[in-house]
Short mmCIF file of C-alpha atoms in Angstrom, two decimals:
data_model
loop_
_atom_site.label_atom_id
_atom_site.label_comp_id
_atom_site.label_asym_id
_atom_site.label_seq_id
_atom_site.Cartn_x
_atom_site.Cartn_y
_atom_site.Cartn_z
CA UNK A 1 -26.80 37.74 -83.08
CA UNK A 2 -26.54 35.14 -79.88
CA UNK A 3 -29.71 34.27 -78.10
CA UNK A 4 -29.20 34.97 -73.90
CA UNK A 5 -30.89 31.76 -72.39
CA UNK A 6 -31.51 31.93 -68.89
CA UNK A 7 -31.68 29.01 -67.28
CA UNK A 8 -31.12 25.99 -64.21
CA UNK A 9 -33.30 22.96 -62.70
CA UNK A 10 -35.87 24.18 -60.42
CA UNK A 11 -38.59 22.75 -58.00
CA UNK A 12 -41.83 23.27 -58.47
CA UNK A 13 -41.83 26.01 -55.46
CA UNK A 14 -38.79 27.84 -57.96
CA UNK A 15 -35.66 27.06 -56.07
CA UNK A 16 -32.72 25.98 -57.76
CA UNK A 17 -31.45 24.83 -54.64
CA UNK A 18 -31.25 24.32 -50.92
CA UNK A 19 -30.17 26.73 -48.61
CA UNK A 20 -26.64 25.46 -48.23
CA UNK A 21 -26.44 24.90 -52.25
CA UNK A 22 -27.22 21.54 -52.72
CA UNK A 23 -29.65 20.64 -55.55
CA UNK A 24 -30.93 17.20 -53.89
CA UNK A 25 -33.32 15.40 -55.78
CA UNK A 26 -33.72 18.34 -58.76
CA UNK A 27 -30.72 16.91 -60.08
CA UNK A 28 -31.93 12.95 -59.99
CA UNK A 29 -32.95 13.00 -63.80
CA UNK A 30 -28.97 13.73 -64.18
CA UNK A 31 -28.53 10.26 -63.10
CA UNK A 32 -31.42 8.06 -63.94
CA UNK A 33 -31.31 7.18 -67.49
CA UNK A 34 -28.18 5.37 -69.52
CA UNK A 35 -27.49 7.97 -72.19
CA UNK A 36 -24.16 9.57 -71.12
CA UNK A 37 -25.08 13.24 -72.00
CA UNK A 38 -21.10 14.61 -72.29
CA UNK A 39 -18.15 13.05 -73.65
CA UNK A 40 -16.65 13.27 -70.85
CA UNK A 41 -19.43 10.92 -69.67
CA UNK A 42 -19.24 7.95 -71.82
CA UNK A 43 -15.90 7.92 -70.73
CA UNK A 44 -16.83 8.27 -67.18
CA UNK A 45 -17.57 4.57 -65.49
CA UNK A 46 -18.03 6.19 -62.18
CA UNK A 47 -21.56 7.04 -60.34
CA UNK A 48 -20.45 10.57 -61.05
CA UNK A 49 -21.29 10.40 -64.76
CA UNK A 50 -24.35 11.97 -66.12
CA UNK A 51 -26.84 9.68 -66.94
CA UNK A 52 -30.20 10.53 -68.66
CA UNK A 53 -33.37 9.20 -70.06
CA UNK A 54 -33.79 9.00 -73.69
CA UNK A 55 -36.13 11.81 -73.91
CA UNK A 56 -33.75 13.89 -71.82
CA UNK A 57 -31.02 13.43 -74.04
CA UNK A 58 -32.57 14.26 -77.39
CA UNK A 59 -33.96 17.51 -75.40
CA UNK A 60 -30.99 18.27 -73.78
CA UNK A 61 -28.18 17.49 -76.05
CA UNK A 62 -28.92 20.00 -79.05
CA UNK A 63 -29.20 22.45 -76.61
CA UNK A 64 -26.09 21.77 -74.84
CA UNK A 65 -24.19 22.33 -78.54
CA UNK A 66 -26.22 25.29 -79.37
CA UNK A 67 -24.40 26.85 -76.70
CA UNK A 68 -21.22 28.69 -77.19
CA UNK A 69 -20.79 30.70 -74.15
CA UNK A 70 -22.03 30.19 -70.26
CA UNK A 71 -22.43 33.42 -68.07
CA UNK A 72 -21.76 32.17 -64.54
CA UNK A 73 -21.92 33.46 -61.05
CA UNK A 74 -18.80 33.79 -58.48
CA UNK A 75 -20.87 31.20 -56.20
CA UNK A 76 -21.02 28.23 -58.98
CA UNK A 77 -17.27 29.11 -59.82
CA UNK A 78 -16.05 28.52 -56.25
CA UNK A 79 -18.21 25.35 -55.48
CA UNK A 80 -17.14 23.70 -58.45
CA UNK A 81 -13.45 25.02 -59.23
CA UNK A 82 -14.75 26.34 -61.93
CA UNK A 83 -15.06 22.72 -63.56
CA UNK A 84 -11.55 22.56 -63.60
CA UNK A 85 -11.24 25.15 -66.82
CA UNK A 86 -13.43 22.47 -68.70
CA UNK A 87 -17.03 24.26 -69.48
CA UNK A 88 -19.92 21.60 -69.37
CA UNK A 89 -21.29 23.52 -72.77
CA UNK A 90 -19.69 25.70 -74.89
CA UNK A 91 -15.60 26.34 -74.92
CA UNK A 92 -16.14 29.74 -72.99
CA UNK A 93 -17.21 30.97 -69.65
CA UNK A 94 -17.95 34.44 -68.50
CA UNK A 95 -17.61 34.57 -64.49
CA UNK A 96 -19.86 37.56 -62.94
CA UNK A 97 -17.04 38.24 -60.21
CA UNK A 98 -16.04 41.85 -58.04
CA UNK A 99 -13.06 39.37 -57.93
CA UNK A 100 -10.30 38.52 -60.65
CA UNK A 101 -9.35 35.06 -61.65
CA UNK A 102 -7.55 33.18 -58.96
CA UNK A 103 -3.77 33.39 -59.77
CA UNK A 104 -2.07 30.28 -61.26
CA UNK A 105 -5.80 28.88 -62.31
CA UNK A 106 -6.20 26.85 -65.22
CA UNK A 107 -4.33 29.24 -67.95
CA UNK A 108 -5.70 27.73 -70.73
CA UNK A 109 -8.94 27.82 -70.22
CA UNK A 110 -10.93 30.15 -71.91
CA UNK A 111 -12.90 32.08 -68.77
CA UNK A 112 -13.01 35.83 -68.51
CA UNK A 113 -13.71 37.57 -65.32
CA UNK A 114 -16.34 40.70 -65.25
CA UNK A 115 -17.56 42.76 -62.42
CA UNK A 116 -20.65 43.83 -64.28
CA UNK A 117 -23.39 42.13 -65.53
CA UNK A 118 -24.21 43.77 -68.34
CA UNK A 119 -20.35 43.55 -69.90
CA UNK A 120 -20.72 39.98 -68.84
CA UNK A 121 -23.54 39.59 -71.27
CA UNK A 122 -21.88 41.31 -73.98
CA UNK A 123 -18.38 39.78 -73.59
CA UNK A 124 -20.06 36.18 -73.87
CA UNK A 125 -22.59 37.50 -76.55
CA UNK A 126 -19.01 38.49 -78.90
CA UNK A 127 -17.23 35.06 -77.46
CA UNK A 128 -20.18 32.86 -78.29
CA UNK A 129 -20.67 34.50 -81.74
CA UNK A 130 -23.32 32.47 -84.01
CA UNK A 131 -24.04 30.30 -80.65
CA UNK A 132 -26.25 30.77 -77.64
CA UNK A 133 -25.18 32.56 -74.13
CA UNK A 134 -26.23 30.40 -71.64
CA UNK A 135 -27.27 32.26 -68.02
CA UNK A 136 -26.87 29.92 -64.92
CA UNK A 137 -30.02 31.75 -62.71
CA UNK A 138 -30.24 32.89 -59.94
CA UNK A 139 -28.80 36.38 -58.73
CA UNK A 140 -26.93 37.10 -61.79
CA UNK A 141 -29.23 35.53 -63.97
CA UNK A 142 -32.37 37.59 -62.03
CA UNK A 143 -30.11 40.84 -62.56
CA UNK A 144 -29.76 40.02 -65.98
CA UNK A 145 -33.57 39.44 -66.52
CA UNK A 146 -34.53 42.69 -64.88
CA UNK A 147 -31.92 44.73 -67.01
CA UNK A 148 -33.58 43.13 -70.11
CA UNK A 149 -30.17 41.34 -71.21
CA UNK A 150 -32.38 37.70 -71.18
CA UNK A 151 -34.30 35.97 -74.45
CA UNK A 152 -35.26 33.09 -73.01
CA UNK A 153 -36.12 30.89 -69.82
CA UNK A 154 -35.40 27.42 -69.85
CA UNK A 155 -36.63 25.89 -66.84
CA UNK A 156 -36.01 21.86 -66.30
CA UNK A 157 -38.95 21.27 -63.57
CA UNK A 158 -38.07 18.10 -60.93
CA UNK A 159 -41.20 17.60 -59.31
CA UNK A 160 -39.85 18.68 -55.70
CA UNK A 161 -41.16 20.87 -53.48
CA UNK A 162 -37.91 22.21 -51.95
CA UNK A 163 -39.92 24.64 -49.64
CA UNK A 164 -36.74 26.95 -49.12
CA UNK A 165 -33.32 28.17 -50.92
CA UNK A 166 -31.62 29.67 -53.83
CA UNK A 167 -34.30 31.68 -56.08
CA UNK A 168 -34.43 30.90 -60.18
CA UNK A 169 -34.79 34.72 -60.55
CA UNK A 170 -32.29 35.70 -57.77
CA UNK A 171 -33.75 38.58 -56.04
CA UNK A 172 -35.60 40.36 -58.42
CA UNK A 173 -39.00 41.90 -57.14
CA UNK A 174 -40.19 43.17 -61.10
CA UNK A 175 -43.20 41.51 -63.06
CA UNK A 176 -42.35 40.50 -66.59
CA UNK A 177 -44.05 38.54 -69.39
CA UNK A 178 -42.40 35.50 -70.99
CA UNK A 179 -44.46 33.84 -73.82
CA UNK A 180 -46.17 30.46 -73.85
CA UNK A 181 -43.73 28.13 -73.71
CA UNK A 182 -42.52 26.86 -77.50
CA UNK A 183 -40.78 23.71 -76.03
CA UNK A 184 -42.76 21.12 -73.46
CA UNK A 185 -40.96 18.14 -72.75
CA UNK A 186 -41.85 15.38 -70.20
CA UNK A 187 -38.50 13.26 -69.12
CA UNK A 188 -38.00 11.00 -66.10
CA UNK A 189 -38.70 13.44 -63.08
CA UNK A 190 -37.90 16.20 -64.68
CA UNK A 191 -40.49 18.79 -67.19
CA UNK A 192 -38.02 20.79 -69.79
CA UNK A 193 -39.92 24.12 -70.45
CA UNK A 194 -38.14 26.97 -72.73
CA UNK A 195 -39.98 30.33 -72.74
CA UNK A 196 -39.48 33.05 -75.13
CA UNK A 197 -39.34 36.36 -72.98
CA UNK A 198 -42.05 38.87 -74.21
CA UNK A 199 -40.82 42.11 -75.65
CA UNK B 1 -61.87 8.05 -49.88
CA UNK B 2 -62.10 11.62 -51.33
CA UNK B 3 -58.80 13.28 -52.84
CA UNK B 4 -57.21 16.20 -51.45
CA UNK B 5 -56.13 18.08 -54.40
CA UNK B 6 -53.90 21.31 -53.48
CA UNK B 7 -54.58 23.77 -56.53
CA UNK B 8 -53.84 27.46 -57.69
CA UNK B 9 -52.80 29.31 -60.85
CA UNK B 10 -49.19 30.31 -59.87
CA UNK B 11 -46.29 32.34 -61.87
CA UNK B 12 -42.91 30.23 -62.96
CA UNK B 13 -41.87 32.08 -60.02
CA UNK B 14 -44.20 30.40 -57.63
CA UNK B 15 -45.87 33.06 -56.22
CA UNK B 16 -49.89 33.24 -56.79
CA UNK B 17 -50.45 36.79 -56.29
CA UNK B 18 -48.42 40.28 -56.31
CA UNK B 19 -47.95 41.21 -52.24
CA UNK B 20 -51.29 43.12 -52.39
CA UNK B 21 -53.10 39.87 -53.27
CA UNK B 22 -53.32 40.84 -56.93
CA UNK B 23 -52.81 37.91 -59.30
CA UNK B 24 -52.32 40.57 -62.22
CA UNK B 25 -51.47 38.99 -65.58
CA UNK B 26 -51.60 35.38 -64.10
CA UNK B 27 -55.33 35.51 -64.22
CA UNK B 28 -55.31 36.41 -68.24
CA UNK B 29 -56.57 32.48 -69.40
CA UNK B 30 -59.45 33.32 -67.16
CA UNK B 31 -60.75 35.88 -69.86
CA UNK B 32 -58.87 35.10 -73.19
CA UNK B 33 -61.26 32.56 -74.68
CA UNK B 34 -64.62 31.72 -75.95
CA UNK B 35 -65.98 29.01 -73.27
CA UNK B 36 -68.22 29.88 -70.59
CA UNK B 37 -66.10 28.14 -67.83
CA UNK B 38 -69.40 27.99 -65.62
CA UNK B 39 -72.99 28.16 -65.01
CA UNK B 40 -72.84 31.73 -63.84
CA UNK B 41 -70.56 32.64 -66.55
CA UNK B 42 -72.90 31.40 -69.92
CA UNK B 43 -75.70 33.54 -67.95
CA UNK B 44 -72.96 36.35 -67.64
CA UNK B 45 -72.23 38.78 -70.24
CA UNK B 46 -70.10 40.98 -68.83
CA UNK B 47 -66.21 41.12 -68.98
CA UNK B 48 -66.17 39.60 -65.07
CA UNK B 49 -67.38 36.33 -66.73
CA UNK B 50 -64.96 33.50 -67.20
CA UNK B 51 -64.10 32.85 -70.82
CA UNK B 52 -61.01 30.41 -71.25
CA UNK B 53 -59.88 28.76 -74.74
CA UNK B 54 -61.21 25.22 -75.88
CA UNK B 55 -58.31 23.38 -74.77
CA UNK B 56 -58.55 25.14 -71.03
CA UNK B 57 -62.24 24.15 -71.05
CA UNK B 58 -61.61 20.54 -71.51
CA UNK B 59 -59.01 20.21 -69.07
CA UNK B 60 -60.61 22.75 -66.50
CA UNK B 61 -64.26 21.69 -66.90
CA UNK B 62 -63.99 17.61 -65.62
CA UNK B 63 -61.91 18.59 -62.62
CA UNK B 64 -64.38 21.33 -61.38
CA UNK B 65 -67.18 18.43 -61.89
CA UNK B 66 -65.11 16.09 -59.67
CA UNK B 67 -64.97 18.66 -56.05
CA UNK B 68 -67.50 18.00 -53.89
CA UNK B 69 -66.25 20.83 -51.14
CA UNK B 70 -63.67 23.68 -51.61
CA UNK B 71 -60.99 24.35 -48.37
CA UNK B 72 -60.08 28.20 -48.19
CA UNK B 73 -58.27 30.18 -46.03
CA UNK B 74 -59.94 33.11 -44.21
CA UNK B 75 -58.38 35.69 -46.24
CA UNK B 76 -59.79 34.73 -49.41
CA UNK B 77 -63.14 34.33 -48.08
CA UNK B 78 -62.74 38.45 -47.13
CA UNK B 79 -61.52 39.31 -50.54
CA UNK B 80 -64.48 37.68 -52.06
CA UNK B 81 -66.96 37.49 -49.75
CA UNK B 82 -67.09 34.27 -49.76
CA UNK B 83 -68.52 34.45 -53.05
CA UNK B 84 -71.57 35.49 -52.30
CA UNK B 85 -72.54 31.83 -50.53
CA UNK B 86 -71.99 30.38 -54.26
CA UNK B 87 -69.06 28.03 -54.57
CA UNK B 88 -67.16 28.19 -57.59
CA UNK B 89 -66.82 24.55 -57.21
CA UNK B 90 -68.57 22.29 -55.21
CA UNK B 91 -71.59 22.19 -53.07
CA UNK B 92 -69.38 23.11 -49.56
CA UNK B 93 -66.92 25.16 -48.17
CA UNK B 94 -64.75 24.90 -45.39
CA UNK B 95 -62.88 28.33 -44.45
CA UNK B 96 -60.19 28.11 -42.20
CA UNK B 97 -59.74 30.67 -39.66
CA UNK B 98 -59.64 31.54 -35.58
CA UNK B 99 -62.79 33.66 -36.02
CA UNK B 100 -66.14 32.18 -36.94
CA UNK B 101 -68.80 32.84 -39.83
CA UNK B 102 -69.65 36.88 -39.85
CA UNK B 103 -73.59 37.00 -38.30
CA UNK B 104 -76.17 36.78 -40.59
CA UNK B 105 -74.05 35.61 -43.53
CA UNK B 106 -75.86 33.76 -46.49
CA UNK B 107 -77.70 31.39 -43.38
CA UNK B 108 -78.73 29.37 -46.63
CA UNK B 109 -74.94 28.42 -48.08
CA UNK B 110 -72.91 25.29 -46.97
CA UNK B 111 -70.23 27.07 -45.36
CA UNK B 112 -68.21 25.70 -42.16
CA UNK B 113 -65.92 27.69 -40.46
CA UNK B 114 -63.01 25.27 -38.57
CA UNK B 115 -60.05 26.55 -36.97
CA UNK B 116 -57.39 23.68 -37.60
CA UNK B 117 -56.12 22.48 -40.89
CA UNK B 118 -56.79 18.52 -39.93
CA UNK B 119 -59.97 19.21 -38.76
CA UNK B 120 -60.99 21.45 -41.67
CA UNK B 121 -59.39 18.58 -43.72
CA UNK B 122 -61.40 16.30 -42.18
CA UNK B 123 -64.57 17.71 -42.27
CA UNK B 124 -64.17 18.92 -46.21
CA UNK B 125 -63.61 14.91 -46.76
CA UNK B 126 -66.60 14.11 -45.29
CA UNK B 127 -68.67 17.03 -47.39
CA UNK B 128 -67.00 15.68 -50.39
CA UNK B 129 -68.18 12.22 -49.94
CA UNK B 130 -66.73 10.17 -53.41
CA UNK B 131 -65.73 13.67 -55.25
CA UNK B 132 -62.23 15.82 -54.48
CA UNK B 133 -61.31 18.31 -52.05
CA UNK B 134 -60.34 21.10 -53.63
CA UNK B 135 -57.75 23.18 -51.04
CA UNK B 136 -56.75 26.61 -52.09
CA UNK B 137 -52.51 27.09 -52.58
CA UNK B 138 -51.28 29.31 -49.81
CA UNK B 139 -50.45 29.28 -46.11
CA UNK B 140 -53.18 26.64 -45.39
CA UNK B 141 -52.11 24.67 -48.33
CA UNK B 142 -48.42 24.84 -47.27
CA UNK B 143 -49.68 23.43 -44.01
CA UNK B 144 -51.72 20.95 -45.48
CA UNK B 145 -48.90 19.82 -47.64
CA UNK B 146 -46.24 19.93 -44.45
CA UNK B 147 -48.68 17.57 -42.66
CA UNK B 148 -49.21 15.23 -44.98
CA UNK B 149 -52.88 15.54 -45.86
CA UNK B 150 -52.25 16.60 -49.49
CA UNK B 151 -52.65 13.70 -52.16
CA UNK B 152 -52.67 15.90 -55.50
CA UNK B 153 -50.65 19.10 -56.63
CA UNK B 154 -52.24 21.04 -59.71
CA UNK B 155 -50.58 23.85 -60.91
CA UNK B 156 -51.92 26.14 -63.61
CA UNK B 157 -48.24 27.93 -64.90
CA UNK B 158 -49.10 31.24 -66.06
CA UNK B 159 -45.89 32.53 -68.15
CA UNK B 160 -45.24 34.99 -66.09
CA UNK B 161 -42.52 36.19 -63.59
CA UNK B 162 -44.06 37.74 -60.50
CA UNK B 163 -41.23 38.77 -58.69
CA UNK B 164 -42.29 38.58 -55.45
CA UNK B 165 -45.64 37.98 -53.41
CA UNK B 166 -47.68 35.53 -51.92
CA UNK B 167 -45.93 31.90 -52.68
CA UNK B 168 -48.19 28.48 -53.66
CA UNK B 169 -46.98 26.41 -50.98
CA UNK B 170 -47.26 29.64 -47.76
CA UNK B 171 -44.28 29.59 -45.33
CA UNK B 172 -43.37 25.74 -45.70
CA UNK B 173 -39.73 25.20 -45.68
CA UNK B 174 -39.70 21.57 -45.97
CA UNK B 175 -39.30 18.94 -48.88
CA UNK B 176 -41.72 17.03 -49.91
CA UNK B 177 -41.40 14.40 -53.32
CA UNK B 178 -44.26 14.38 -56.15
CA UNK B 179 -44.68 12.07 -58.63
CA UNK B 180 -44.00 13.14 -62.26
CA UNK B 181 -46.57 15.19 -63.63
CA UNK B 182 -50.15 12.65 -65.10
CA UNK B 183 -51.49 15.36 -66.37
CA UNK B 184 -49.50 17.98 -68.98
CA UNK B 185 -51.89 20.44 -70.91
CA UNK B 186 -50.96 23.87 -72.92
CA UNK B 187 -53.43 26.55 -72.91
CA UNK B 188 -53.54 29.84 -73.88
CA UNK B 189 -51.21 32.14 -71.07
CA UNK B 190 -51.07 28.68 -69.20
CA UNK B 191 -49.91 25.35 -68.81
CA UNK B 192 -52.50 23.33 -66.46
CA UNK B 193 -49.66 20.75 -64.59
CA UNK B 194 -51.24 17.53 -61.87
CA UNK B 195 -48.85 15.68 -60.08
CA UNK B 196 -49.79 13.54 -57.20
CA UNK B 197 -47.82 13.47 -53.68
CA UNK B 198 -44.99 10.90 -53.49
CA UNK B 199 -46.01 8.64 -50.54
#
């Protein structure tokens, strides 16, 4: 049965973002290393590639091929075009949209459009099959958390204090338990934490 | 020079209490181990005495050792009273607030009552002497932060998601760099987290 991982970069304040979207520095251990983390990044010359630390790589990469699905928001779709029909993990994407699929986009790619967060969860959980749903947070993710639909957090903490912006948890307003986290690793600005959440 | 050292327990979240100043299950290291975390406490058998694991003792113990004077804000010197005129750490406290010391408090404790955060800053430096200031997380430690006067953030990550409530760094809304984490240790319910200020 597929594991639900929740999970983004995040400040130390729990932002995943600025108010108008943009990541700043969370996203500089992205870019400081030389191990291209994609294959589309070793091919990639350009100061666009992603670029991390050794430590960072051997964290991030098994992850990254655990997963077989990604549950996205409408938001991340639309600012990125939804990566062009290429999924950064996995060969599916689930998009958490009122909205259907803009017309003419990317046909081949695998992304399915669901109004509800719960079928979202269970369309990726049967599309990832042995492999992990990963959760981008914030408001779907914090929907999903609250609904009890989530396994585990992963959290990569940049040491930022963002002050304001997009929530890890969305908008939820409920307590719940995770367990002490079973993975602890320290990159190059940037603390990887995975959390079981407690039953 | 003394260190300012900006410090709470806070939720992944990073709130430090529910919105009726209860820190709930963030508070469970406190009371889930076998070492007296202080004086009072090996004198205390009751279950209001702190008890925290081995590995929480060794981290927690040293940096308690090393604050000459505490910084609080007004409203947690109500909640507790002030503790009674007994520090938890330290010799001195500086409270922060627009109204001065309730008559005929504890005449005997080391408690100033300053209504600026430089000037409270100031003044806990010089109580200090060659040991830390120790500033509570909240509103006054958001200002502290936005003003510059913080060197140290340390961060005791209960696994817990609050929700909502009353957030580590107050109402700051702007960003501020630390340095990656020096100090990285897993408890029991926490992980204690020390990053100093990016200058």
């Amino acid at each position: 049965m597929s594991t639900v991982m929740l999970h983004a970069v995040v400040s130390v304040d729990g932002f995943v973002a600025d108010p108008h979207d943009d990541p700043g520095p969370l996203f500089d251990w992205y870019f400081n290393g030389d191990q291209p983390l994609a294959a589309q990044d070793m091919a990639d010359p350009s100061p666009g590639g992603l670029r991390v630390s050794k430590t960072s790589y051997d964290h991030v990469r098994p992850v990254w091929d655990a997963i077989g699905c990604m549950v996205i928001g409408r938001q991340l779709f639309d600012i990125t075009n939804g990566w062009e029909g290429r999924p950064p993990t996995g060969d599916h994407v689930v998009v958490v949209s009122h909205r259907p699929k803009p017309e003419g986009w990317h046909p081949e790619a695998s992304y399915s459009f669901v109004d509800d967060v719960t079928a979202a969860i269970a369309t990726a959980r049967e599309l990832a099959g042995d492999r992990m749903v990963a959760l981008t947070a914030g408001d779907v993710g914090g929907q999903a958390l609250a609904l009890g639909l989530v396994d585990e957090v992963a959290m990569d903490v940049a040491p930022v204090v963002l002050g304001s912006g997009k929530r890890f948890f969305g908008s939820i307003d409920t307590q719940h338990l995770l367990e002490d986290p079973h993975v602890v690793v320290q990159g190059d600005r940037v603390l990887h934490l995975r959390f079981r959440v407690r039953r």
